[in-house]
XYZ file of N, CA, C and O in Angstrom:
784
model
N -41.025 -56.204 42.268
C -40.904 -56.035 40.846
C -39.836 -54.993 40.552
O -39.803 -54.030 41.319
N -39.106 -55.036 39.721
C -38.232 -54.022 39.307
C -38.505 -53.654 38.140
O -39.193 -54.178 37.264
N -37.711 -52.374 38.189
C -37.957 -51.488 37.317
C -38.488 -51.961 36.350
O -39.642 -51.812 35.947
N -37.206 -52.873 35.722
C -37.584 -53.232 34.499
C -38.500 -54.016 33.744
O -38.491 -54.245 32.535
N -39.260 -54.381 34.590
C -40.265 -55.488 35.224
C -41.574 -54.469 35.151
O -42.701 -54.875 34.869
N -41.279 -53.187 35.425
C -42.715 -52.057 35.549
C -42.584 -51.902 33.643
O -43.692 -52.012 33.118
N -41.531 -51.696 32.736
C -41.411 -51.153 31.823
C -42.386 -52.478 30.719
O -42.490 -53.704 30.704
N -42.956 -51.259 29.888
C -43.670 -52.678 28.392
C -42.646 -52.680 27.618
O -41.845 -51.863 27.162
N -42.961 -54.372 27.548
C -42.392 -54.838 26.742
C -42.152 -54.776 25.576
O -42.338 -55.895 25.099
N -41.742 -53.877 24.614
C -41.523 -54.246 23.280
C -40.783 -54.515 22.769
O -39.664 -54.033 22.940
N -41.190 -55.867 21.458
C -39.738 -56.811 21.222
C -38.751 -55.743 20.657
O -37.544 -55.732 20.900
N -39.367 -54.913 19.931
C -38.544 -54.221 18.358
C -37.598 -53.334 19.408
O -36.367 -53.352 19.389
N -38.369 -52.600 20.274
C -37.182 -51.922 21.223
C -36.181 -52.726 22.301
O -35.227 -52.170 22.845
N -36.548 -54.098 22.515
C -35.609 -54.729 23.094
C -34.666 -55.268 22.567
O -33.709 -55.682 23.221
N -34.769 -55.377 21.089
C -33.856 -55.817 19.974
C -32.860 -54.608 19.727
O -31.674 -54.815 19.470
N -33.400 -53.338 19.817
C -32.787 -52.410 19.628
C -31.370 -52.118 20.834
O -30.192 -51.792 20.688
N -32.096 -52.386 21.822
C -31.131 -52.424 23.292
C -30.435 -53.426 22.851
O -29.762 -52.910 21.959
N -30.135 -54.635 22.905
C -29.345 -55.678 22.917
C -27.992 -55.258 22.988
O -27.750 -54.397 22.142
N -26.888 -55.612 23.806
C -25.771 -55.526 23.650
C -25.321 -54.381 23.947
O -24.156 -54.073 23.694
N -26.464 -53.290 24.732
C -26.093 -52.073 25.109
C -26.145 -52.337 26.734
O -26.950 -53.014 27.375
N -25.052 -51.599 27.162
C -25.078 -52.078 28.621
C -25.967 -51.433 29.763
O -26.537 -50.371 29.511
N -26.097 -51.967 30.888
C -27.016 -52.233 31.885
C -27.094 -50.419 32.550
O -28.098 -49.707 32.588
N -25.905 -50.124 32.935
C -25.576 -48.289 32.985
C -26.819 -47.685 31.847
O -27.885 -47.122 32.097
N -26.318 -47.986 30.787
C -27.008 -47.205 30.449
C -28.452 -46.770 29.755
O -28.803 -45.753 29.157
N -29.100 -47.952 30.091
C -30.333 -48.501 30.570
C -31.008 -47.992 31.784
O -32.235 -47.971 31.868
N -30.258 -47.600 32.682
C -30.478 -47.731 33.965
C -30.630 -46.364 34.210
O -30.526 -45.999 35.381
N -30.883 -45.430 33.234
C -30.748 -43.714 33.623
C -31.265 -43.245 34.903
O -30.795 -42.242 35.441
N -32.305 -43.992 35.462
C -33.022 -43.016 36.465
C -32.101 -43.255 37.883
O -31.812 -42.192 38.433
N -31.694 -44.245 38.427
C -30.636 -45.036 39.824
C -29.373 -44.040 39.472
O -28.881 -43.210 40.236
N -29.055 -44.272 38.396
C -27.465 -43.640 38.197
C -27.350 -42.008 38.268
O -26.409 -41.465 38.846
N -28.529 -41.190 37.543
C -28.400 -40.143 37.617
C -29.157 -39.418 39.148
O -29.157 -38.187 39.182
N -29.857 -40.270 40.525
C -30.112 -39.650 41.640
C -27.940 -40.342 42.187
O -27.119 -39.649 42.787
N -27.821 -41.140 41.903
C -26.455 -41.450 42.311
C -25.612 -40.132 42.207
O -24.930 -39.548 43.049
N -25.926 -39.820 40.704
C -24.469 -38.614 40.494
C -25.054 -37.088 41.553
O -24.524 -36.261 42.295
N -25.988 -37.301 41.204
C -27.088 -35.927 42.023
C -26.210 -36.205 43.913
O -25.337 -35.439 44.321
N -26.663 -37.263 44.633
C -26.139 -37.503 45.570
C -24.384 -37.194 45.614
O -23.829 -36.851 46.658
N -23.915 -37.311 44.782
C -22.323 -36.787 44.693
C -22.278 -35.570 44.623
O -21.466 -34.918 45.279
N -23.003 -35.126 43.946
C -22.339 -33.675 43.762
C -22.004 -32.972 42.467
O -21.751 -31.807 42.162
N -22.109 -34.268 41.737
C -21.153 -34.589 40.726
C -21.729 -32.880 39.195
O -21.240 -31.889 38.652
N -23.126 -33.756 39.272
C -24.144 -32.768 38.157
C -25.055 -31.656 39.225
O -26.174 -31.289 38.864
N -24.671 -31.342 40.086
C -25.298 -30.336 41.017
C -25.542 -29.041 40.345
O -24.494 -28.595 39.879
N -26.360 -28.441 40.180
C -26.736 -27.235 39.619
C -25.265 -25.865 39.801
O -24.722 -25.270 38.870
N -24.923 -25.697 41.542
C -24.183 -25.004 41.594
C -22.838 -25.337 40.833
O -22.187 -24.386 40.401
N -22.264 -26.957 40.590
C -21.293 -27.584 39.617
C -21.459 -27.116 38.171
O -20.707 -27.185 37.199
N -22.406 -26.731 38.303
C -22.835 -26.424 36.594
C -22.333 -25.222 36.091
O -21.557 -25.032 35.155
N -23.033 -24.228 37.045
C -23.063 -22.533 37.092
C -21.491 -22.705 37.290
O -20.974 -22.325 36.239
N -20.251 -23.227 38.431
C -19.139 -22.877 38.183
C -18.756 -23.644 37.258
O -17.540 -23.541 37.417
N -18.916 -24.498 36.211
C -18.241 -24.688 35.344
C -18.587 -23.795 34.273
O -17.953 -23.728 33.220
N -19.462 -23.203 34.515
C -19.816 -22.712 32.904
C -19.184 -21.072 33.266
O -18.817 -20.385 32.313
N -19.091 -20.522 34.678
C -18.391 -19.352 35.037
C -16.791 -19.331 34.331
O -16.096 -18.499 33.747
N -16.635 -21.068 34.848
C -14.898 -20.820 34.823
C -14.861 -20.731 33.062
O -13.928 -20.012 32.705
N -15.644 -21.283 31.927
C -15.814 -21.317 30.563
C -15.726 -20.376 30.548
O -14.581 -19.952 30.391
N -17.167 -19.092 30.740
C -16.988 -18.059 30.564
C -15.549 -17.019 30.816
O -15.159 -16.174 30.010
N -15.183 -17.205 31.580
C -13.956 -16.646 31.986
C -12.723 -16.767 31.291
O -12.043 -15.761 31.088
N -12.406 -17.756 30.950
C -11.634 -18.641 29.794
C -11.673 -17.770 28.256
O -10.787 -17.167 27.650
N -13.096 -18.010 27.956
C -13.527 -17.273 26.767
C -13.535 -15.737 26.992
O -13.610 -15.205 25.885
N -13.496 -14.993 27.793
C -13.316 -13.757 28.492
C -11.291 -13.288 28.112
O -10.834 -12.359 27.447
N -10.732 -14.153 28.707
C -9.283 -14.032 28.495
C -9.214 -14.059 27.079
O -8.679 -13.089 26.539
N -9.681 -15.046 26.319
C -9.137 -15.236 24.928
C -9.330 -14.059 24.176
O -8.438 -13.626 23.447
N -10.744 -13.350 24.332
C -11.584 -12.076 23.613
C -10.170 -11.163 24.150
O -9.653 -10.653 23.157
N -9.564 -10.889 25.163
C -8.574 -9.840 25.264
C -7.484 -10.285 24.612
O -6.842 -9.331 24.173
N -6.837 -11.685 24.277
C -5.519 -11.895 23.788
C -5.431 -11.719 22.214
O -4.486 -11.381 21.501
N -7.053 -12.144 21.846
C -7.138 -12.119 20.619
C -7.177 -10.274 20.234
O -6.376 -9.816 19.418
N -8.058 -9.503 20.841
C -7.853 -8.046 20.684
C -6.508 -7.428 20.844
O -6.087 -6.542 20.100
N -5.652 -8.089 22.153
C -4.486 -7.264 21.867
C -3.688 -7.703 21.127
O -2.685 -6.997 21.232
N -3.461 -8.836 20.088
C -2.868 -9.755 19.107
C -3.468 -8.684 17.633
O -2.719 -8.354 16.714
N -4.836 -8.325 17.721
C -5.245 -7.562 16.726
C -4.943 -6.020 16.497
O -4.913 -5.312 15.491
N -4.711 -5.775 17.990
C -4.469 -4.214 17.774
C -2.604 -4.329 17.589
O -2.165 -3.581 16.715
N -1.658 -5.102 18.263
C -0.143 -5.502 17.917
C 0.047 -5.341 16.189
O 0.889 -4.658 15.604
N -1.166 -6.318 15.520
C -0.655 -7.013 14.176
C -1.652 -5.108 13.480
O -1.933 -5.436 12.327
N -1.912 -4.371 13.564
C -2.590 -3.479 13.222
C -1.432 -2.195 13.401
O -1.089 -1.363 12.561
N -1.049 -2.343 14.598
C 0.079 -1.450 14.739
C 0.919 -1.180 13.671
O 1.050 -0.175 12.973
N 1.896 -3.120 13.675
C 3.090 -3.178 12.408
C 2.888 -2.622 11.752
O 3.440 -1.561 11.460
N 1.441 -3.471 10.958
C 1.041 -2.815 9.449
C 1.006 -1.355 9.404
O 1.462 -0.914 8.349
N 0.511 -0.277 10.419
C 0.586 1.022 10.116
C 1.956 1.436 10.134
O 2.291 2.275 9.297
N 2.759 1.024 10.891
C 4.606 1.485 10.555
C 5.137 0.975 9.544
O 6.214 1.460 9.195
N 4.587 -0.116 8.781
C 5.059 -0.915 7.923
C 4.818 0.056 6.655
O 5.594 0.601 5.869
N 3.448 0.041 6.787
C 2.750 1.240 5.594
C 3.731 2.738 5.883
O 4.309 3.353 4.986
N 3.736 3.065 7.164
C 4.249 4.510 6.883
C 6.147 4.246 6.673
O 6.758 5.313 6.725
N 6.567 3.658 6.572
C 7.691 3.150 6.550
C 8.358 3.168 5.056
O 9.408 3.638 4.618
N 7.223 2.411 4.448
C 6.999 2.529 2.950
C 7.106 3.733 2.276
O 7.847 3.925 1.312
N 6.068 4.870 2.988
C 5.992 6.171 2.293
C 7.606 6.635 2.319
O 8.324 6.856 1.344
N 7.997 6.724 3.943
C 8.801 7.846 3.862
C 10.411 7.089 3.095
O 11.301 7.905 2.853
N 10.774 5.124 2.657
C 11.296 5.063 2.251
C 11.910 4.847 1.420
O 13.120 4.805 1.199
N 10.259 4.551 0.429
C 9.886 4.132 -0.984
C 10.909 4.817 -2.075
O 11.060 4.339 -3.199
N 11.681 6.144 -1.549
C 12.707 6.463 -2.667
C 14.338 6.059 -2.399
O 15.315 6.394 -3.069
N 14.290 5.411 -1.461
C 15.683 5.153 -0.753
C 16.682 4.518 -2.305
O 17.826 4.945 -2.463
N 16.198 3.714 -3.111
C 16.725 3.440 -4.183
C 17.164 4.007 -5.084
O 18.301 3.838 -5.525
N 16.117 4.979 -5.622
C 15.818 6.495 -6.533
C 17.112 7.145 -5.774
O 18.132 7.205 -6.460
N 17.168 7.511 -4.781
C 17.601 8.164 -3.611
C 19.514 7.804 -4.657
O 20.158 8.263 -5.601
N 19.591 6.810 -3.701
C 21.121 6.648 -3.611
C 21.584 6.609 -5.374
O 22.808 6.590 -5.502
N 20.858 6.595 -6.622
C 21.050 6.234 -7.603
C 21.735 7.798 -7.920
O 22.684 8.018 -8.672
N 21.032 8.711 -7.189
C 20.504 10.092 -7.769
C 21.838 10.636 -7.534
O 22.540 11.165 -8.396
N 22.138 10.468 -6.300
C 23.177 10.716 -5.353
C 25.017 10.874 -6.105
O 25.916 11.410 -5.456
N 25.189 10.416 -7.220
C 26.079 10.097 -7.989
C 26.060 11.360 -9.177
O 27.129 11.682 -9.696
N 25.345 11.745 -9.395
C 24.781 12.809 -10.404
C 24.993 14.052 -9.548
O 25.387 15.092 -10.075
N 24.758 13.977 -8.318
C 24.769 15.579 -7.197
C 26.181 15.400 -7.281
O 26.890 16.233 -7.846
N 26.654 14.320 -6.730
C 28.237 14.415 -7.037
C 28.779 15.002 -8.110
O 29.516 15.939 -7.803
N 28.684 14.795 -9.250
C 28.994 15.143 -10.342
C 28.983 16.583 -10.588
O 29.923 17.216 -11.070
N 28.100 16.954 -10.304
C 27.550 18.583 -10.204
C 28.327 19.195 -9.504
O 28.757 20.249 -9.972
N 28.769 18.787 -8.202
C 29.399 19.559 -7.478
C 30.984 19.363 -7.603
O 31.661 20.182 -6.982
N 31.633 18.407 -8.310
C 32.416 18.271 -8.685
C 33.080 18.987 -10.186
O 34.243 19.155 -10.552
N 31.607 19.340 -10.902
C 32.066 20.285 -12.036
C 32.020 21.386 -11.744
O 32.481 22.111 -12.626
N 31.403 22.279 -10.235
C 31.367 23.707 -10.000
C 32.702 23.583 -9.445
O 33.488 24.480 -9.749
N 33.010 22.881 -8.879
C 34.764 22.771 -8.123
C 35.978 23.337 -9.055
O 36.993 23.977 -8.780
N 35.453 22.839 -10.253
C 36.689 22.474 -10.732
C 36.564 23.945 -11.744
O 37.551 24.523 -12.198
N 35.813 24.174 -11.861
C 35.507 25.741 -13.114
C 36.873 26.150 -12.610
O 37.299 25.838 -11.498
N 37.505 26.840 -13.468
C 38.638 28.017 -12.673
C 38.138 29.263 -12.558
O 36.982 29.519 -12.894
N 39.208 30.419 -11.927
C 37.894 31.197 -11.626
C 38.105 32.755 -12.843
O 37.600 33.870 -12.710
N 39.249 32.120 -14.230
C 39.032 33.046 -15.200
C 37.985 32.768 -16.078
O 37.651 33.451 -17.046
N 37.343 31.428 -15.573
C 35.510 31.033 -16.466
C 34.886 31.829 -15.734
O 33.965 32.473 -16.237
N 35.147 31.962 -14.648
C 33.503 32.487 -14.121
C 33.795 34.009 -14.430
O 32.853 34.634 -13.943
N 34.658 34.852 -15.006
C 34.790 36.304 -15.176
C 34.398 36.724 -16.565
O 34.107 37.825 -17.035
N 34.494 35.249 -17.196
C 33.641 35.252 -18.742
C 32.380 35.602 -19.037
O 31.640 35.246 -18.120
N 31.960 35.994 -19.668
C 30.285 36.460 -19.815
C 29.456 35.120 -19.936
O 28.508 34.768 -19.234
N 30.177 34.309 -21.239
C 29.838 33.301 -21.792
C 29.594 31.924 -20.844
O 28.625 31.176 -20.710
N 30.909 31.955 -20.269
C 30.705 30.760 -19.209
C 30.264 30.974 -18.182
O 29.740 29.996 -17.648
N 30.238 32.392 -17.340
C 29.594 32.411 -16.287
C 27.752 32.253 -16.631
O 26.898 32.010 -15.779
N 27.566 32.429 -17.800
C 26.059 31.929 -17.676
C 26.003 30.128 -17.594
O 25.203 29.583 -16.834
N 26.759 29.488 -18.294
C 26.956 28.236 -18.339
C 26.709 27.688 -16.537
O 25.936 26.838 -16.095
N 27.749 28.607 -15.786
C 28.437 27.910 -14.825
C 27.003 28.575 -13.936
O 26.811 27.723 -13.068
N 26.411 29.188 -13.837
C 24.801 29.783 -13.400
C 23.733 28.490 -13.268
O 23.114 28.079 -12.286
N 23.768 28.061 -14.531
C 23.024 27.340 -15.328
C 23.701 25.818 -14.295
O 22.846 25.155 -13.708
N 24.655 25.542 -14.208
C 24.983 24.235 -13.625
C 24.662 24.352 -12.171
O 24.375 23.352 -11.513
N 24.725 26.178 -11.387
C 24.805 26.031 -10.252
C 23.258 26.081 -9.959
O 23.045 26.061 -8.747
N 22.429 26.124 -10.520
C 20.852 26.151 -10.174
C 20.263 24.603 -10.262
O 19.391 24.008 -9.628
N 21.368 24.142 -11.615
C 20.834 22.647 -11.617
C 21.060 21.862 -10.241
O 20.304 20.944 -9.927
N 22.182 22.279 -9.395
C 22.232 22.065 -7.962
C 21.520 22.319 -7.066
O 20.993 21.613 -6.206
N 21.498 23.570 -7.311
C 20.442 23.991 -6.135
C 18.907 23.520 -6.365
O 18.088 24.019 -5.593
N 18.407 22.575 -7.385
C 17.292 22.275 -7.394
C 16.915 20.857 -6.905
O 15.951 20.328 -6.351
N 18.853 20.276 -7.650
C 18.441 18.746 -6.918
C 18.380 18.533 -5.320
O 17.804 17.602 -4.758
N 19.363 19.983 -4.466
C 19.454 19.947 -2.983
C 17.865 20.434 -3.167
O 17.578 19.237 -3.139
N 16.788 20.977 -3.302
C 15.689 21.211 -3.171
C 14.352 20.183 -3.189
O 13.309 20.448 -2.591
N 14.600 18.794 -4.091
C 14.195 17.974 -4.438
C 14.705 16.913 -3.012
O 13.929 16.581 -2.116
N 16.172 16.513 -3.090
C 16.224 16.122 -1.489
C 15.724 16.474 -0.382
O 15.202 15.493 0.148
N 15.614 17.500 0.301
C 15.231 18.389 0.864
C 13.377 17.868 1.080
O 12.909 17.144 1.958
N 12.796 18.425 0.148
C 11.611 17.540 0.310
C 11.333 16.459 0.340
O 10.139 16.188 0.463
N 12.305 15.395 0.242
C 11.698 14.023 0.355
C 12.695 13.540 1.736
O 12.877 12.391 2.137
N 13.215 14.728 2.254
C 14.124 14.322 3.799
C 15.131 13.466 3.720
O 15.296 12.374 4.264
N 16.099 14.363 2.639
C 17.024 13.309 2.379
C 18.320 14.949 2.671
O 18.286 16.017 2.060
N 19.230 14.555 3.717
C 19.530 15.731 4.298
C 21.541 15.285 4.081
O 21.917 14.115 4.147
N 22.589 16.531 3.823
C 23.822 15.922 4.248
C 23.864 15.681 5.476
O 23.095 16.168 6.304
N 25.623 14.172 5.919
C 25.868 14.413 6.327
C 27.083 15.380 6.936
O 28.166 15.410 6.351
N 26.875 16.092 8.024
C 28.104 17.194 8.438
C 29.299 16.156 8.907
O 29.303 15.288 9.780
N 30.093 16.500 8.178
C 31.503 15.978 8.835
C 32.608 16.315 9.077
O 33.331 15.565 9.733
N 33.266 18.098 8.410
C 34.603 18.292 8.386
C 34.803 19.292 9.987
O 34.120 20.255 10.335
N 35.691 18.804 10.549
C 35.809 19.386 12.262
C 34.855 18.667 13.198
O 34.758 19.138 14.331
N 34.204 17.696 12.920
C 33.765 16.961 13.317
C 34.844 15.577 14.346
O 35.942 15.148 13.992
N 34.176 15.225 15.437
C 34.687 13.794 15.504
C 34.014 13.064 14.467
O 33.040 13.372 13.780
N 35.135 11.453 14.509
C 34.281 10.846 14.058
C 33.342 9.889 14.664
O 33.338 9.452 15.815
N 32.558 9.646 13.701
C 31.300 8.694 14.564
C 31.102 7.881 12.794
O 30.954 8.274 11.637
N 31.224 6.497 13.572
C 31.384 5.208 13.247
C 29.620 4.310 12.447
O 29.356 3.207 11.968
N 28.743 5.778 12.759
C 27.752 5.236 12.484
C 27.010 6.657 11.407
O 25.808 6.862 11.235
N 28.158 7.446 10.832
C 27.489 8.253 9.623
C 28.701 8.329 8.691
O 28.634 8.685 7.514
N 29.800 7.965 9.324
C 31.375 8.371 8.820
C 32.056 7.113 8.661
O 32.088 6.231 9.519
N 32.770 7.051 7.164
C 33.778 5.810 7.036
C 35.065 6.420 6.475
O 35.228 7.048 5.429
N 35.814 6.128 7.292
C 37.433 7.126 7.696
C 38.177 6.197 6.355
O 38.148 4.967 6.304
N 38.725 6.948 5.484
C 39.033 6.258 4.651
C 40.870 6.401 4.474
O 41.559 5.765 3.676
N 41.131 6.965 5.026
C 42.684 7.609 5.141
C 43.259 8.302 6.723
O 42.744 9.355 7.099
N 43.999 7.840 7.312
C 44.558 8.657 8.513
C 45.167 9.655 8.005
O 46.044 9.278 7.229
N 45.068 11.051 8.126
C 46.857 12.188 8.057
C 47.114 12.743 9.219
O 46.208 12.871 10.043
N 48.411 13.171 9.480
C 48.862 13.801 10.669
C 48.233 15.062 11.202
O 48.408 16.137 10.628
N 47.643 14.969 12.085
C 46.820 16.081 12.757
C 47.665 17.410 12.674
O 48.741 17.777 13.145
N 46.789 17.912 11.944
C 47.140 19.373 12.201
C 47.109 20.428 13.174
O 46.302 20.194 14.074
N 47.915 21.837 13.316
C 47.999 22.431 14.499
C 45.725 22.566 14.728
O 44.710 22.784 14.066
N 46.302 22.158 16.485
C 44.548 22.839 16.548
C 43.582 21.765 16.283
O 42.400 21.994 16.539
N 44.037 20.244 15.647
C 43.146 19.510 15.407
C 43.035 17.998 16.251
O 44.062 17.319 16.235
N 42.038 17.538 16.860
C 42.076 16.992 18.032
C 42.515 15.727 17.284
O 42.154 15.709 16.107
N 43.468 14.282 17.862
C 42.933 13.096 17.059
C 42.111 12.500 17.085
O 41.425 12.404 18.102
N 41.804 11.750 15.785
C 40.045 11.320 15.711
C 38.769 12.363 15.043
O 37.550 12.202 15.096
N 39.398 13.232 14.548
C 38.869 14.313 14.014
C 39.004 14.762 12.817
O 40.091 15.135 12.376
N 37.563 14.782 11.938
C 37.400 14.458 10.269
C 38.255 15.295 10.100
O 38.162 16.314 10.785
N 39.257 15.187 9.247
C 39.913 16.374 8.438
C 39.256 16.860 6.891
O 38.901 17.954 6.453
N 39.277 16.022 6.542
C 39.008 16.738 5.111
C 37.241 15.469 4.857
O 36.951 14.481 5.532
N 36.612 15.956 3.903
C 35.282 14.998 3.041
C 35.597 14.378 2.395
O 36.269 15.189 1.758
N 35.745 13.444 1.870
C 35.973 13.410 0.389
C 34.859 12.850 -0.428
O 34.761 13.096 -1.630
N 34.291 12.341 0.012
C 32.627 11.879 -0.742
C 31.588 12.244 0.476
O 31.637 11.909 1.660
N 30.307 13.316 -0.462
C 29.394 13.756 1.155
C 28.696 12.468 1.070
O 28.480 11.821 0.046
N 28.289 12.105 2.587
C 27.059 11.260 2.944
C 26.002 12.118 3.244
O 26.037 13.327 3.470
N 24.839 11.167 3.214
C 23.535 11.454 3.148
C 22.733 10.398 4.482
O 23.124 9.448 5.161
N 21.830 10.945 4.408
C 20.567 10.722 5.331
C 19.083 10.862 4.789
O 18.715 11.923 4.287
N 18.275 9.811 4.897
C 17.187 9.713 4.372
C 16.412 9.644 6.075
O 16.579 8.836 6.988
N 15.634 10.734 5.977
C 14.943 11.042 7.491
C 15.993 10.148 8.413
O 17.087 10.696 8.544
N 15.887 9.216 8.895
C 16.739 8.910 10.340
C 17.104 7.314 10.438
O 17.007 6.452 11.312
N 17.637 7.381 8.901
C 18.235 6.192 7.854
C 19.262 7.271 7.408
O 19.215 8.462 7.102
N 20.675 5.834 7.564
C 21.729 5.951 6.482
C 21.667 6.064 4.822
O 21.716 4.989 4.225
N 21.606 6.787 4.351
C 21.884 6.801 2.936
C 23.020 6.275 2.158
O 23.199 5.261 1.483
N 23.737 7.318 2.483
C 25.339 6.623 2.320
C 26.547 7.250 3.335
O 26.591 8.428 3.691
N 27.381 6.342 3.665
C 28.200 6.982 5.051
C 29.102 8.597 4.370
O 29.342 8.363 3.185
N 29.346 9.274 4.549
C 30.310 10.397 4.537
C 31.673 9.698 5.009
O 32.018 9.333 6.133
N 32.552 9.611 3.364
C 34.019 9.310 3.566
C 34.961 10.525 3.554
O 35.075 11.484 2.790
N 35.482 10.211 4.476
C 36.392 10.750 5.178
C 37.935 10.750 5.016
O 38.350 9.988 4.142
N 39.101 11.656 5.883
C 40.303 11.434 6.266
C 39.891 12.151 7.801
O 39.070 12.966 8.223
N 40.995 11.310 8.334
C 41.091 11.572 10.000
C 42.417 11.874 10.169
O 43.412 11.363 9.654
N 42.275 13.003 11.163
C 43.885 13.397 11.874
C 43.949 12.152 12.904
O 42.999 11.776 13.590
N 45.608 11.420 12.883
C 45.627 10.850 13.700
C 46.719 11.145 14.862
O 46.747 10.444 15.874
């Protein structure tokens, strides 16, 4: 007698089987078959589910160091912001210091022996010294350039003249517009003349 031959008969569940194949009917033959392979062996199990674990083990670190990477940016990104959030303000401002220092230049120096204008010319030179004070705290610093070489990455040489006694070539001669530095950012380059 076989198996199927030991099993009761019922129509409603044999109607239900119909057209389902003989495999898989047959659970109890097929699964001592796979057992005899090797196939579903307990120890097959434990290393597959080791090598899973392990798998899922790697990902937990790629995904953490992907989280602590993207955590990083954002904190340089954020502090980046602070220190360059005036860079705009900054260079706008920068035109006005000019100005200032271009009207103490030019005073002659029978104003400043005046009573009258030397308070004036007081009065303009503090308005300077407050905006260098205001830079200053937000790390916005000159750049140095006259006796200087030049360097191509704070200085834009805007005129060659003939080197003077004592002056090396390649070497700022005169300013003519100061540059600036915002902490360890260009502001604006320092133009120049060069002895050539």
């Amino acid at each position: 007698m076989s198996d199927n031959d030991k099993r009761p008969h019922d129509e409603a569940v044999e109607k239900e089987l119909e057209g389902v194949p003989e495999e898989f009917l047959d659970g109890g033959e097929n699964e001592a078959d796979g057992a005899e392979d090797g196939e579903d062996s307990p120890e097959n199990a434990i290393a597959a589910l080791r090598a899973d674990l392990d798998a899922a083990k790697q990902d937990v670190l790629y995904a953490r160091a992907e989280t602590q990477n993207v955590r990083r940016r954002l904190e340089k990104d954020v502090q980046d912001a602070r220190n360059y959030a005036a860079t705009g303000f900054a260079r706008d401002i920068l035109s006005v210091a000019d100005n200032l220092a271009r009207a103490i230049e030019s005073v002659p120096a029978e104003y400043r022996d005046d009573e009258k204008m030397s308070r004036f010319i007081a009065g303009i030179e503090a308005t300077q010294r407050e905006i260098e004070k205001v830079f200053a705290q937000h790390g916005i610093t000159r750049i140095a350039a006259t006796g200087l070489p030049l360097d191509p990455n704070v200085h834009q040489a805007m005129m060659e003249v003939p080197a003077g006694e004592g002056q090396e070539p390649g070497t700022v001669v005169q300013e003519l517009q100061s540059g600036y530095m915002i902490k360890d950012r260009l502001l604006r380059p320092a133009m120049v003349s060069v002895a050539k």
